[in-house]
PDB file of C-alpha atoms in Angstrom:
ATOM      1  CA  MET A   1       0.000   0.000   0.000  1.00 92.00           C
ATOM      2  CA  LYS A   2       1.422   3.358  -1.003  1.00 95.00           C
ATOM      3  CA  ALA A   3       0.941   6.431   1.101  1.00 96.00           C
ATOM      4  CA  ARG A   4       2.098  10.001   1.343  1.00 97.00           C
ATOM      5  CA  VAL A   5       2.615  12.201   4.378  1.00 98.00           C
ATOM      6  CA  THR A   6       2.897  15.918   3.674  1.00 98.00           C
ATOM      7  CA  VAL A   7       4.387  18.138   6.360  1.00 97.00           C
ATOM      8  CA  THR A   8       3.953  21.898   6.185  1.00 96.00           C
ATOM      9  CA  LEU A   9       4.753  24.779   8.514  1.00 94.00           C
ATOM     10  CA  LYS A  10       1.818  26.124  10.489  1.00 94.00           C
ATOM     11  CA  SER A  11       0.613  29.511   9.335  1.00 90.00           C
ATOM     12  CA  GLY A  12       2.282  32.338  11.176  1.00 85.00           C
ATOM     13  CA  ILE A  13       5.532  30.386  11.583  1.00 86.00           C
ATOM     14  CA  LEU A  14       8.410  32.240   9.998  1.00 81.00           C
ATOM     15  CA  ASP A  15       9.679  30.335   6.957  1.00 87.00           C
ATOM     16  CA  PRO A  16      13.011  31.838   5.906  1.00 81.00           C
ATOM     17  CA  GLN A  17      13.648  29.013   3.421  1.00 84.00           C
ATOM     18  CA  GLY A  18      10.315  29.701   1.728  1.00 91.00           C
ATOM     19  CA  LYS A  19      11.200  33.405   1.647  1.00 89.00           C
ATOM     20  CA  ALA A  20      14.563  32.644   0.000  1.00 89.00           C
ATOM     21  CA  ILE A  21      12.869  30.431  -2.616  1.00 94.00           C
ATOM     22  CA  GLU A  22      10.306  33.160  -3.208  1.00 95.00           C
ATOM     23  CA  GLY A  23      13.122  35.669  -3.776  1.00 93.00           C
ATOM     24  CA  ALA A  24      14.883  33.302  -6.185  1.00 95.00           C
ATOM     25  CA  LEU A  25      11.688  32.717  -8.192  1.00 96.00           C
ATOM     26  CA  LYS A  26      11.162  36.464  -8.456  1.00 95.00           C
ATOM     27  CA  SER A  27      14.749  37.025  -9.576  1.00 94.00           C
ATOM     28  CA  LEU A  28      14.253  34.313 -12.228  1.00 96.00           C
ATOM     29  CA  GLY A  29      11.394  36.371 -13.590  1.00 94.00           C
ATOM     30  CA  VAL A  30       8.657  33.826 -12.772  1.00 95.00           C
ATOM     31  CA  ASP A  31       5.516  35.926 -12.940  1.00 91.00           C
ATOM     32  CA  GLY A  32       2.860  36.292 -10.324  1.00 93.00           C
ATOM     33  CA  VAL A  33       4.527  34.585  -7.336  1.00 94.00           C
ATOM     34  CA  ALA A  34       2.856  36.131  -4.306  1.00 94.00           C
ATOM     35  CA  SER A  35       4.458  33.942  -1.636  1.00 94.00           C
ATOM     36  CA  VAL A  36       6.151  30.567  -1.102  1.00 95.00           C
ATOM     37  CA  ARG A  37       5.963  28.242   1.920  1.00 95.00           C
ATOM     38  CA  GLN A  38       8.115  25.132   1.764  1.00 95.00           C
ATOM     39  CA  GLY A  39       7.497  21.747   3.344  1.00 96.00           C
ATOM     40  CA  LYS A  40       8.322  18.055   3.128  1.00 97.00           C
ATOM     41  CA  VAL A  41       6.790  15.041   1.411  1.00 98.00           C
ATOM     42  CA  PHE A  42       7.328  11.446   2.593  1.00 98.00           C
ATOM     43  CA  ASP A  43       6.343   8.624   0.234  1.00 97.00           C
ATOM     44  CA  ILE A  44       5.873   5.534   2.348  1.00 97.00           C
ATOM     45  CA  GLU A  45       5.151   1.934   1.390  1.00 95.00           C
ATOM     46  CA  LEU A  46       3.205  -0.032   3.949  1.00 93.00           C
ATOM     47  CA  ALA A  47       2.783  -3.764   4.395  1.00 91.00           C
ATOM     48  CA  ALA A  48      -0.750  -3.216   5.713  1.00 83.00           C
ATOM     49  CA  THR A  49      -3.667  -3.836   3.379  1.00 88.00           C
ATOM     50  CA  ASP A  50      -6.310  -2.336   5.640  1.00 93.00           C
ATOM     51  CA  LYS A  51      -6.781   1.360   4.919  1.00 93.00           C
ATOM     52  CA  ALA A  52      -7.837   2.350   8.425  1.00 93.00           C
ATOM     53  CA  LYS A  53      -4.852   0.550   9.966  1.00 93.00           C
ATOM     54  CA  ALA A  54      -2.519   2.155   7.450  1.00 94.00           C
ATOM     55  CA  GLU A  55      -3.856   5.604   8.276  1.00 95.00           C
ATOM     56  CA  ALA A  56      -3.432   4.976  11.984  1.00 95.00           C
ATOM     57  CA  ALA A  57       0.184   3.871  11.450  1.00 95.00           C
ATOM     58  CA  LEU A  58       0.931   6.924   9.324  1.00 96.00           C
ATOM     59  CA  LYS A  59      -0.609   9.219  11.880  1.00 97.00           C
ATOM     60  CA  ALA A  60       1.570   7.649  14.576  1.00 97.00           C
ATOM     61  CA  ALA A  61       4.636   8.064  12.331  1.00 96.00           C
ATOM     62  CA  ALA A  62       3.845  11.736  11.793  1.00 97.00           C
ATOM     63  CA  ASP A  63       3.140  12.445  15.460  1.00 96.00           C
ATOM     64  CA  LYS A  64       6.186  10.588  16.739  1.00 95.00           C
ATOM     65  CA  LEU A  65       8.775  11.642  14.196  1.00 96.00           C
ATOM     66  CA  LEU A  66       7.914  13.060  10.787  1.00 97.00           C
ATOM     67  CA  ALA A  67       6.400  16.311  12.045  1.00 97.00           C
ATOM     68  CA  ASN A  68       7.269  18.573  14.950  1.00 95.00           C
ATOM     69  CA  THR A  69       3.727  19.509  15.869  1.00 93.00           C
ATOM     70  CA  VAL A  70       4.917  22.615  17.721  1.00 91.00           C
ATOM     71  CA  ILE A  71       5.497  24.267  14.352  1.00 93.00           C
ATOM     72  CA  GLU A  72       4.238  21.866  11.690  1.00 95.00           C
ATOM     73  CA  ASN A  73       0.968  20.435  10.396  1.00 97.00           C
ATOM     74  CA  TYR A  74       0.748  17.187   8.509  1.00 98.00           C
ATOM     75  CA  ARG A  75      -1.633  15.456   6.113  1.00 97.00           C
ATOM     76  CA  VAL A  76      -1.838  11.709   5.617  1.00 97.00           C
ATOM     77  CA  GLU A  77      -3.033  10.197   2.320  1.00 96.00           C
ATOM     78  CA  VAL A  78      -3.310   6.536   1.421  1.00 94.00           C
ATOM     79  CA  LEU A  79      -2.721   6.523  -2.331  1.00 91.00           C
ATOM     80  CA  SER A  80      -3.431   2.933  -3.367  1.00 81.00           C
TER      81      SER A  80
ATOM     82  CA  MET B   1      31.117  15.582  39.673  1.00 95.00           C
ATOM     83  CA  LYS B   2      30.656  12.568  37.422  1.00 96.00           C
ATOM     84  CA  SER B   3      29.566  13.547  33.941  1.00 98.00           C
ATOM     85  CA  ALA B   4      28.348  11.549  30.987  1.00 98.00           C
ATOM     86  CA  VAL B   5      28.555  12.955  27.464  1.00 98.00           C
ATOM     87  CA  LEU B   6      26.198  11.418  24.918  1.00 98.00           C
ATOM     88  CA  VAL B   7      27.619  10.472  21.538  1.00 98.00           C
ATOM     89  CA  PHE B   8      25.453  10.291  18.441  1.00 98.00           C
ATOM     90  CA  PRO B   9      26.659   9.747  14.867  1.00 97.00           C
ATOM     91  CA  GLY B  10      27.475  13.188  13.452  1.00 97.00           C
ATOM     92  CA  ILE B  11      28.173  14.841  16.807  1.00 97.00           C
ATOM     93  CA  ASN B  12      31.506  16.698  16.737  1.00 97.00           C
ATOM     94  CA  ARG B  13      31.894  18.637  20.002  1.00 97.00           C
ATOM     95  CA  GLU B  14      31.861  15.714  22.388  1.00 98.00           C
ATOM     96  CA  ARG B  15      35.605  15.776  23.010  1.00 98.00           C
ATOM     97  CA  ASP B  16      35.689  19.540  23.579  1.00 98.00           C
ATOM     98  CA  MET B  17      32.914  19.038  26.106  1.00 98.00           C
ATOM     99  CA  ALA B  18      34.652  16.118  27.850  1.00 98.00           C
ATOM    100  CA  ARG B  19      37.849  18.173  28.059  1.00 97.00           C
ATOM    101  CA  ALA B  20      36.068  21.169  29.588  1.00 98.00           C
ATOM    102  CA  LEU B  21      34.280  18.927  32.102  1.00 98.00           C
ATOM    103  CA  LYS B  22      37.524  17.217  33.106  1.00 97.00           C
ATOM    104  CA  LEU B  23      39.266  20.560  33.473  1.00 97.00           C
ATOM    105  CA  ALA B  24      36.558  21.758  35.847  1.00 97.00           C
ATOM    106  CA  SER B  25      35.905  18.587  37.821  1.00 96.00           C
ATOM    107  CA  GLY B  26      39.185  16.692  37.639  1.00 96.00           C
ATOM    108  CA  ASN B  27      37.250  13.542  36.794  1.00 95.00           C
ATOM    109  CA  GLU B  28      37.245  11.558  33.574  1.00 96.00           C
ATOM    110  CA  THR B  29      34.058  11.969  31.594  1.00 97.00           C
ATOM    111  CA  ALA B  30      32.084   8.912  30.487  1.00 98.00           C
ATOM    112  CA  MET B  31      31.253   8.847  26.774  1.00 98.00           C
ATOM    113  CA  VAL B  32      27.871   7.192  26.267  1.00 98.00           C
ATOM    114  CA  TRP B  33      26.930   5.780  22.860  1.00 98.00           C
ATOM    115  CA  HIS B  34      23.412   6.564  21.607  1.00 97.00           C
ATOM    116  CA  ALA B  35      22.367   2.899  21.493  1.00 97.00           C
ATOM    117  CA  GLU B  36      22.953   2.411  25.236  1.00 97.00           C
ATOM    118  CA  THR B  37      19.831   1.979  27.313  1.00 97.00           C
ATOM    119  CA  ALA B  38      21.321   3.081  30.646  1.00 97.00           C
ATOM    120  CA  LEU B  39      23.607   5.816  31.943  1.00 98.00           C
ATOM    121  CA  PRO B  40      26.744   4.918  33.940  1.00 98.00           C
ATOM    122  CA  LYS B  41      26.003   4.394  37.644  1.00 96.00           C
ATOM    123  CA  GLY B  42      26.512   7.490  39.766  1.00 96.00           C
ATOM    124  CA  THR B  43      26.168   9.972  36.896  1.00 97.00           C
ATOM    125  CA  ASP B  44      25.626  13.512  38.247  1.00 97.00           C
ATOM    126  CA  LEU B  45      25.393  15.389  34.971  1.00 98.00           C
ATOM    127  CA  VAL B  46      24.381  14.342  31.454  1.00 98.00           C
ATOM    128  CA  VAL B  47      25.614  16.494  28.586  1.00 98.00           C
ATOM    129  CA  VAL B  48      24.191  16.414  25.079  1.00 98.00           C
ATOM    130  CA  PRO B  49      26.975  18.009  23.026  1.00 98.00           C
ATOM    131  CA  GLY B  50      26.963  19.952  19.787  1.00 98.00           C
ATOM    132  CA  GLY B  51      27.464  18.844  16.240  1.00 97.00           C
ATOM    133  CA  PHE B  52      25.251  17.605  13.470  1.00 97.00           C
ATOM    134  CA  SER B  53      23.668  14.395  14.716  1.00 97.00           C
ATOM    135  CA  TYR B  54      22.425  12.287  11.804  1.00 97.00           C
ATOM    136  CA  GLY B  55      23.494  15.050   9.425  1.00 96.00           C
ATOM    137  CA  ASP B  56      20.587  17.217  10.611  1.00 96.00           C
ATOM    138  CA  TYR B  57      18.338  14.929   8.538  1.00 96.00           C
ATOM    139  CA  LEU B  58      14.580  15.511   8.859  1.00 96.00           C
ATOM    140  CA  ARG B  59      14.984  18.313  11.435  1.00 96.00           C
ATOM    141  CA  CYS B  60      17.991  19.240  13.577  1.00 96.00           C
ATOM    142  CA  GLY B  61      18.092  16.822  16.511  1.00 97.00           C
ATOM    143  CA  ALA B  62      14.921  14.988  15.489  1.00 97.00           C
ATOM    144  CA  ILE B  63      16.439  11.546  15.006  1.00 97.00           C
ATOM    145  CA  ALA B  64      18.870  11.728  17.939  1.00 98.00           C
ATOM    146  CA  ALA B  65      15.956  12.709  20.191  1.00 97.00           C
ATOM    147  CA  ARG B  66      14.402   9.273  19.520  1.00 96.00           C
ATOM    148  CA  ALA B  67      17.596   7.279  20.217  1.00 96.00           C
ATOM    149  CA  PRO B  68      17.436   4.553  22.921  1.00 97.00           C
ATOM    150  CA  VAL B  69      19.724   6.479  25.305  1.00 98.00           C
ATOM    151  CA  MET B  70      17.251   9.366  25.407  1.00 98.00           C
ATOM    152  CA  ASP B  71      14.757   7.242  27.353  1.00 97.00           C
ATOM    153  CA  ALA B  72      17.436   6.853  30.035  1.00 98.00           C
ATOM    154  CA  VAL B  73      18.035  10.625  29.928  1.00 98.00           C
ATOM    155  CA  ARG B  74      14.303  11.287  30.321  1.00 98.00           C
ATOM    156  CA  ASP B  75      14.216   9.010  33.402  1.00 98.00           C
ATOM    157  CA  PHE B  76      17.335  10.695  34.781  1.00 98.00           C
ATOM    158  CA  ALA B  77      15.796  14.159  34.301  1.00 98.00           C
ATOM    159  CA  ALA B  78      12.484  13.029  35.814  1.00 98.00           C
ATOM    160  CA  LYS B  79      14.397  12.089  38.968  1.00 97.00           C
ATOM    161  CA  GLY B  80      15.925  15.559  39.104  1.00 97.00           C
ATOM    162  CA  GLY B  81      19.291  14.767  37.461  1.00 98.00           C
ATOM    163  CA  LEU B  82      21.049  17.684  35.759  1.00 98.00           C
ATOM    164  CA  VAL B  83      21.053  17.702  31.958  1.00 98.00           C
ATOM    165  CA  LEU B  84      22.927  20.219  29.796  1.00 98.00           C
ATOM    166  CA  GLY B  85      22.397  20.470  26.029  1.00 98.00           C
ATOM    167  CA  VAL B  86      24.603  22.684  23.909  1.00 98.00           C
ATOM    168  CA  CYS B  87      23.883  23.703  20.305  1.00 98.00           C
ATOM    169  CA  ASN B  88      22.713  20.490  18.589  1.00 98.00           C
ATOM    170  CA  GLY B  89      22.213  19.241  22.158  1.00 98.00           C
ATOM    171  CA  PHE B  90      19.694  22.062  22.748  1.00 98.00           C
ATOM    172  CA  GLN B  91      17.917  21.076  19.527  1.00 98.00           C
ATOM    173  CA  ILE B  92      17.863  17.435  20.652  1.00 98.00           C
ATOM    174  CA  LEU B  93      16.411  18.365  24.071  1.00 98.00           C
ATOM    175  CA  CYS B  94      13.642  20.399  22.396  1.00 98.00           C
ATOM    176  CA  GLU B  95      12.867  17.565  19.971  1.00 97.00           C
ATOM    177  CA  SER B  96      12.808  15.038  22.802  1.00 97.00           C
ATOM    178  CA  GLY B  97      10.218  17.035  24.712  1.00 96.00           C
ATOM    179  CA  LEU B  98      12.543  17.768  27.655  1.00 98.00           C
ATOM    180  CA  LEU B  99      12.445  21.477  26.786  1.00 98.00           C
ATOM    181  CA  PRO B 100       9.619  23.465  25.204  1.00 98.00           C
ATOM    182  CA  GLY B 101       9.822  25.267  21.878  1.00 96.00           C
ATOM    183  CA  VAL B 102      11.907  24.752  18.789  1.00 96.00           C
ATOM    184  CA  LEU B 103      15.082  26.048  17.131  1.00 97.00           C
ATOM    185  CA  MET B 104      14.326  27.430  13.708  1.00 92.00           C
ATOM    186  CA  ARG B 105      16.564  28.544  10.853  1.00 91.00           C
ATOM    187  CA  ASN B 106      18.483  31.713  11.752  1.00 93.00           C
ATOM    188  CA  ALA B 107      16.404  34.713  10.730  1.00 89.00           C
ATOM    189  CA  GLY B 108      19.242  35.942   8.480  1.00 88.00           C
ATOM    190  CA  LEU B 109      19.404  32.496   6.794  1.00 86.00           C
ATOM    191  CA  LYS B 110      23.160  32.317   7.304  1.00 93.00           C
ATOM    192  CA  PHE B 111      25.195  29.904   9.385  1.00 97.00           C
ATOM    193  CA  VAL B 112      26.815  32.096  12.048  1.00 98.00           C
ATOM    194  CA  CYS B 113      30.234  31.115  13.416  1.00 98.00           C
ATOM    195  CA  ARG B 114      31.758  33.758  15.682  1.00 97.00           C
ATOM    196  CA  ASP B 115      31.961  35.000  19.244  1.00 98.00           C
ATOM    197  CA  VAL B 116      28.838  36.600  20.692  1.00 98.00           C
ATOM    198  CA  HIS B 117      27.976  38.048  24.078  1.00 98.00           C
ATOM    199  CA  MET B 118      25.319  36.843  26.400  1.00 98.00           C
ATOM    200  CA  LYS B 119      23.956  38.029  29.669  1.00 98.00           C
ATOM    201  CA  VAL B 120      23.562  35.768  32.670  1.00 98.00           C
ATOM    202  CA  GLU B 121      20.051  36.534  33.879  1.00 98.00           C
ATOM    203  CA  ARG B 122      20.324  35.007  37.346  1.00 97.00           C
ATOM    204  CA  SER B 123      22.978  33.300  39.405  1.00 97.00           C
ATOM    205  CA  ASP B 124      20.838  31.146  41.706  1.00 97.00           C
ATOM    206  CA  THR B 125      20.685  28.044  39.494  1.00 97.00           C
ATOM    207  CA  PRO B 126      23.083  25.078  39.144  1.00 97.00           C
ATOM    208  CA  PHE B 127      23.830  26.229  35.589  1.00 98.00           C
ATOM    209  CA  THR B 128      24.672  29.856  36.426  1.00 98.00           C
ATOM    210  CA  ARG B 129      26.003  29.870  39.982  1.00 96.00           C
ATOM    211  CA  GLY B 130      29.540  30.329  38.678  1.00 97.00           C
ATOM    212  CA  TYR B 131      28.545  33.787  37.425  1.00 98.00           C
ATOM    213  CA  ASN B 132      26.976  36.931  38.848  1.00 98.00           C
ATOM    214  CA  ALA B 133      23.452  37.921  37.836  1.00 97.00           C
ATOM    215  CA  GLY B 134      23.712  40.459  35.015  1.00 97.00           C
ATOM    216  CA  GLN B 135      27.250  39.409  34.108  1.00 98.00           C
ATOM    217  CA  VAL B 136      28.105  39.567  30.400  1.00 98.00           C
ATOM    218  CA  ILE B 137      30.179  36.709  28.999  1.00 98.00           C
ATOM    219  CA  ARG B 138      31.728  36.106  25.586  1.00 98.00           C
ATOM    220  CA  VAL B 139      31.065  32.715  24.010  1.00 98.00           C
ATOM    221  CA  PRO B 140      31.390  31.221  20.527  1.00 98.00           C
ATOM    222  CA  VAL B 141      28.384  30.205  18.460  1.00 98.00           C
ATOM    223  CA  ALA B 142      28.371  27.994  15.372  1.00 98.00           C
ATOM    224  CA  HIS B 143      24.917  27.209  14.085  1.00 98.00           C
ATOM    225  CA  GLY B 144      22.484  27.666  11.226  1.00 96.00           C
ATOM    226  CA  GLU B 145      19.393  26.874  13.252  1.00 96.00           C
ATOM    227  CA  GLY B 146      19.475  28.566  16.618  1.00 97.00           C
ATOM    228  CA  ASN B 147      16.533  30.889  16.337  1.00 96.00           C
ATOM    229  CA  TYR B 148      14.549  29.904  19.424  1.00 97.00           C
ATOM    230  CA  GLU B 149      10.785  30.095  18.977  1.00 94.00           C
ATOM    231  CA  ALA B 150       7.840  29.060  21.101  1.00 94.00           C
ATOM    232  CA  ASP B 151       4.189  30.067  21.258  1.00 91.00           C
ATOM    233  CA  ASP B 152       3.293  33.231  23.207  1.00 93.00           C
ATOM    234  CA  GLU B 153       1.923  31.248  26.114  1.00 96.00           C
ATOM    235  CA  THR B 154       5.199  29.311  26.514  1.00 97.00           C
ATOM    236  CA  LEU B 155       7.328  32.455  26.200  1.00 98.00           C
ATOM    237  CA  LYS B 156       5.208  34.177  28.822  1.00 98.00           C
ATOM    238  CA  ARG B 157       5.679  31.236  31.165  1.00 98.00           C
ATOM    239  CA  LEU B 158       9.454  31.074  30.541  1.00 98.00           C
ATOM    240  CA  GLU B 159       9.798  34.770  31.342  1.00 98.00           C
ATOM    241  CA  GLY B 160       7.389  34.719  34.265  1.00 98.00           C
ATOM    242  CA  ASP B 161       9.164  31.782  35.909  1.00 98.00           C
ATOM    243  CA  GLY B 162      12.637  33.196  35.286  1.00 98.00           C
ATOM    244  CA  ARG B 163      13.563  30.266  33.087  1.00 98.00           C
ATOM    245  CA  VAL B 164      15.549  32.278  30.549  1.00 98.00           C
ATOM    246  CA  LEU B 165      19.052  31.937  32.018  1.00 98.00           C
ATOM    247  CA  TYR B 166      21.097  33.311  29.119  1.00 98.00           C
ATOM    248  CA  ARG B 167      20.203  36.053  26.662  1.00 98.00           C
ATOM    249  CA  TYR B 168      22.135  37.484  23.695  1.00 98.00           C
ATOM    250  CA  CYS B 169      23.346  41.022  24.267  1.00 98.00           C
ATOM    251  CA  SER B 170      25.942  43.557  23.148  1.00 98.00           C
ATOM    252  CA  ALA B 171      29.438  43.630  24.673  1.00 97.00           C
ATOM    253  CA  ASP B 172      28.197  46.122  27.260  1.00 97.00           C
ATOM    254  CA  GLY B 173      25.147  44.092  28.170  1.00 97.00           C
ATOM    255  CA  VAL B 174      22.406  45.744  26.135  1.00 98.00           C
ATOM    256  CA  VAL B 175      19.772  43.292  24.895  1.00 98.00           C
ATOM    257  CA  ASP B 176      18.658  44.663  21.528  1.00 97.00           C
ATOM    258  CA  GLU B 177      17.838  43.776  17.925  1.00 96.00           C
ATOM    259  CA  ALA B 178      21.411  44.277  16.765  1.00 97.00           C
ATOM    260  CA  SER B 179      22.870  41.747  19.204  1.00 98.00           C
ATOM    261  CA  ASN B 180      20.127  39.183  18.531  1.00 98.00           C
ATOM    262  CA  PHE B 181      22.071  37.745  15.591  1.00 97.00           C
ATOM    263  CA  ASN B 182      19.833  34.718  14.937  1.00 97.00           C
ATOM    264  CA  GLY B 183      16.453  36.342  15.531  1.00 96.00           C
ATOM    265  CA  ALA B 184      15.572  34.287  18.631  1.00 97.00           C
ATOM    266  CA  ALA B 185      12.376  35.188  20.478  1.00 97.00           C
ATOM    267  CA  HIS B 186      13.243  37.501  23.403  1.00 98.00           C
ATOM    268  CA  SER B 187      16.954  37.129  22.431  1.00 98.00           C
ATOM    269  CA  ILE B 188      16.907  33.729  24.134  1.00 98.00           C
ATOM    270  CA  ALA B 189      20.269  31.928  24.209  1.00 98.00           C
ATOM    271  CA  GLY B 190      19.461  29.389  26.919  1.00 98.00           C
ATOM    272  CA  ILE B 191      16.440  28.168  28.879  1.00 98.00           C
ATOM    273  CA  VAL B 192      15.681  25.623  31.587  1.00 98.00           C
ATOM    274  CA  ASN B 193      12.716  23.294  32.012  1.00 98.00           C
ATOM    275  CA  GLU B 194      10.030  23.872  34.623  1.00 98.00           C
ATOM    276  CA  ARG B 195      11.928  22.015  37.321  1.00 98.00           C
ATOM    277  CA  GLY B 196      15.130  23.882  36.515  1.00 98.00           C
ATOM    278  CA  ASN B 197      17.314  20.787  36.064  1.00 98.00           C
ATOM    279  CA  VAL B 198      17.527  20.709  32.247  1.00 98.00           C
ATOM    280  CA  LEU B 199      19.331  23.536  30.425  1.00 98.00           C
ATOM    281  CA  GLY B 200      19.521  24.005  26.665  1.00 98.00           C
ATOM    282  CA  MET B 201      21.727  26.689  25.148  1.00 98.00           C
ATOM    283  CA  MET B 202      22.997  27.489  21.647  1.00 98.00           C
ATOM    284  CA  PRO B 203      26.467  28.985  22.445  1.00 98.00           C
ATOM    285  CA  HIS B 204      29.470  26.799  23.250  1.00 98.00           C
ATOM    286  CA  PRO B 205      30.842  27.571  26.731  1.00 98.00           C
ATOM    287  CA  GLU B 206      33.109  24.503  26.420  1.00 98.00           C
ATOM    288  CA  ASN B 207      35.126  26.312  23.771  1.00 98.00           C
ATOM    289  CA  HIS B 208      36.058  29.212  26.066  1.00 98.00           C
ATOM    290  CA  VAL B 209      37.652  27.485  29.025  1.00 97.00           C
ATOM    291  CA  GLU B 210      41.431  27.696  28.511  1.00 97.00           C
ATOM    292  CA  GLU B 211      43.808  30.630  28.005  1.00 96.00           C
ATOM    293  CA  ILE B 212      44.929  29.184  24.676  1.00 96.00           C
ATOM    294  CA  MET B 213      41.355  29.514  23.401  1.00 96.00           C
ATOM    295  CA  GLY B 214      41.632  33.278  23.802  1.00 96.00           C
ATOM    296  CA  CYS B 215      38.900  33.535  26.402  1.00 97.00           C
ATOM    297  CA  THR B 216      37.863  31.709  29.570  1.00 98.00           C
ATOM    298  CA  ASP B 217      34.360  33.122  30.031  1.00 98.00           C
ATOM    299  CA  GLY B 218      32.834  29.651  29.641  1.00 98.00           C
ATOM    300  CA  ARG B 219      34.549  28.321  32.760  1.00 98.00           C
ATOM    301  CA  GLY B 220      31.946  29.746  35.122  1.00 97.00           C
ATOM    302  CA  LEU B 221      29.263  27.397  33.875  1.00 98.00           C
ATOM    303  CA  PHE B 222      31.362  24.290  34.531  1.00 98.00           C
ATOM    304  CA  ALA B 223      32.836  25.612  37.771  1.00 97.00           C
ATOM    305  CA  GLY B 224      29.318  26.341  38.992  1.00 97.00           C
ATOM    306  CA  LEU B 225      28.171  22.809  38.210  1.00 97.00           C
ATOM    307  CA  VAL B 226      31.149  21.352  40.064  1.00 97.00           C
ATOM    308  CA  GLN B 227      30.397  23.610  43.061  1.00 94.00           C
ATOM    309  CA  GLN B 228      26.829  22.384  43.021  1.00 91.00           C
ATOM    310  CA  PHE B 229      27.992  18.828  43.682  1.00 90.00           C
ATOM    311  CA  GLU B 230      30.664  19.819  46.188  1.00 86.00           C
ATOM    312  CA  LYS B 231      27.950  21.558  48.143  1.00 66.00           C
ATOM    313  CA  ALA B 232      25.713  18.504  47.948  1.00 63.00           C
ATOM    314  CA  ALA B 233      28.484  16.132  49.028  1.00 59.00           C
TER     315      ALA B 233
END
């Protein structure tokens, strides 16, 4: 079973990396970039075949390690 | 004082730390590998040194914070044992839940490696008793992610309880924007937990302890810790 966990910074948290990327996009002349926030994507393969169990495992993975919930939000998706 | 320095893959200041601890206490320092599940018997102080544990993968300190030895450190801290985390060690303590908040990318985006000044906010703690309250000391920093942040509620509590022990300042002790080189909330350089037995700080006092280093302002921290145990004994 394939899954994806997306980790993003909570709104209001300063994102200097996103700001730097935003500046680089503007200097490259990419039009219409209002703002950039960067994050992380984890593609995970699971042995589980039960969707609910897989989601529970991914949630545990995100809470315990993948995200620092002081500053980050995460989203769990089971893809197939 | 018997100290134990934790060693994780990618840590690089463990020997500086062990040297500073030996200089202050006269005792050999135990080096404790991250896969250990117990601390050496009779440990008085656990130090989480600086470096780049696990190459700063995922988030600084995130993987080290989940190492087996950290469960032993959590137990040790819960029983009131003293824990000091420096630089990556501070990041590891935040990630492990022993200290609140998080260390974000420096506001100026650059890795900063130079001497800075910090003010000792109070002298009545095991981690500051070697200094006078209000004293300004010069210490080296070397980090890209030392910008301490926490939610307003946490910051209010840290300030209200006097848990900010070290704060960045100018050479003459003024806490201002200009001296807050990494953008940390309230110019925070070091904080303790609620119980006051776990300190995390970004600067490296262990690198200012001998004349040959050009400055000995870091000695007070170690001398104070040693005094703490002499007093107890």
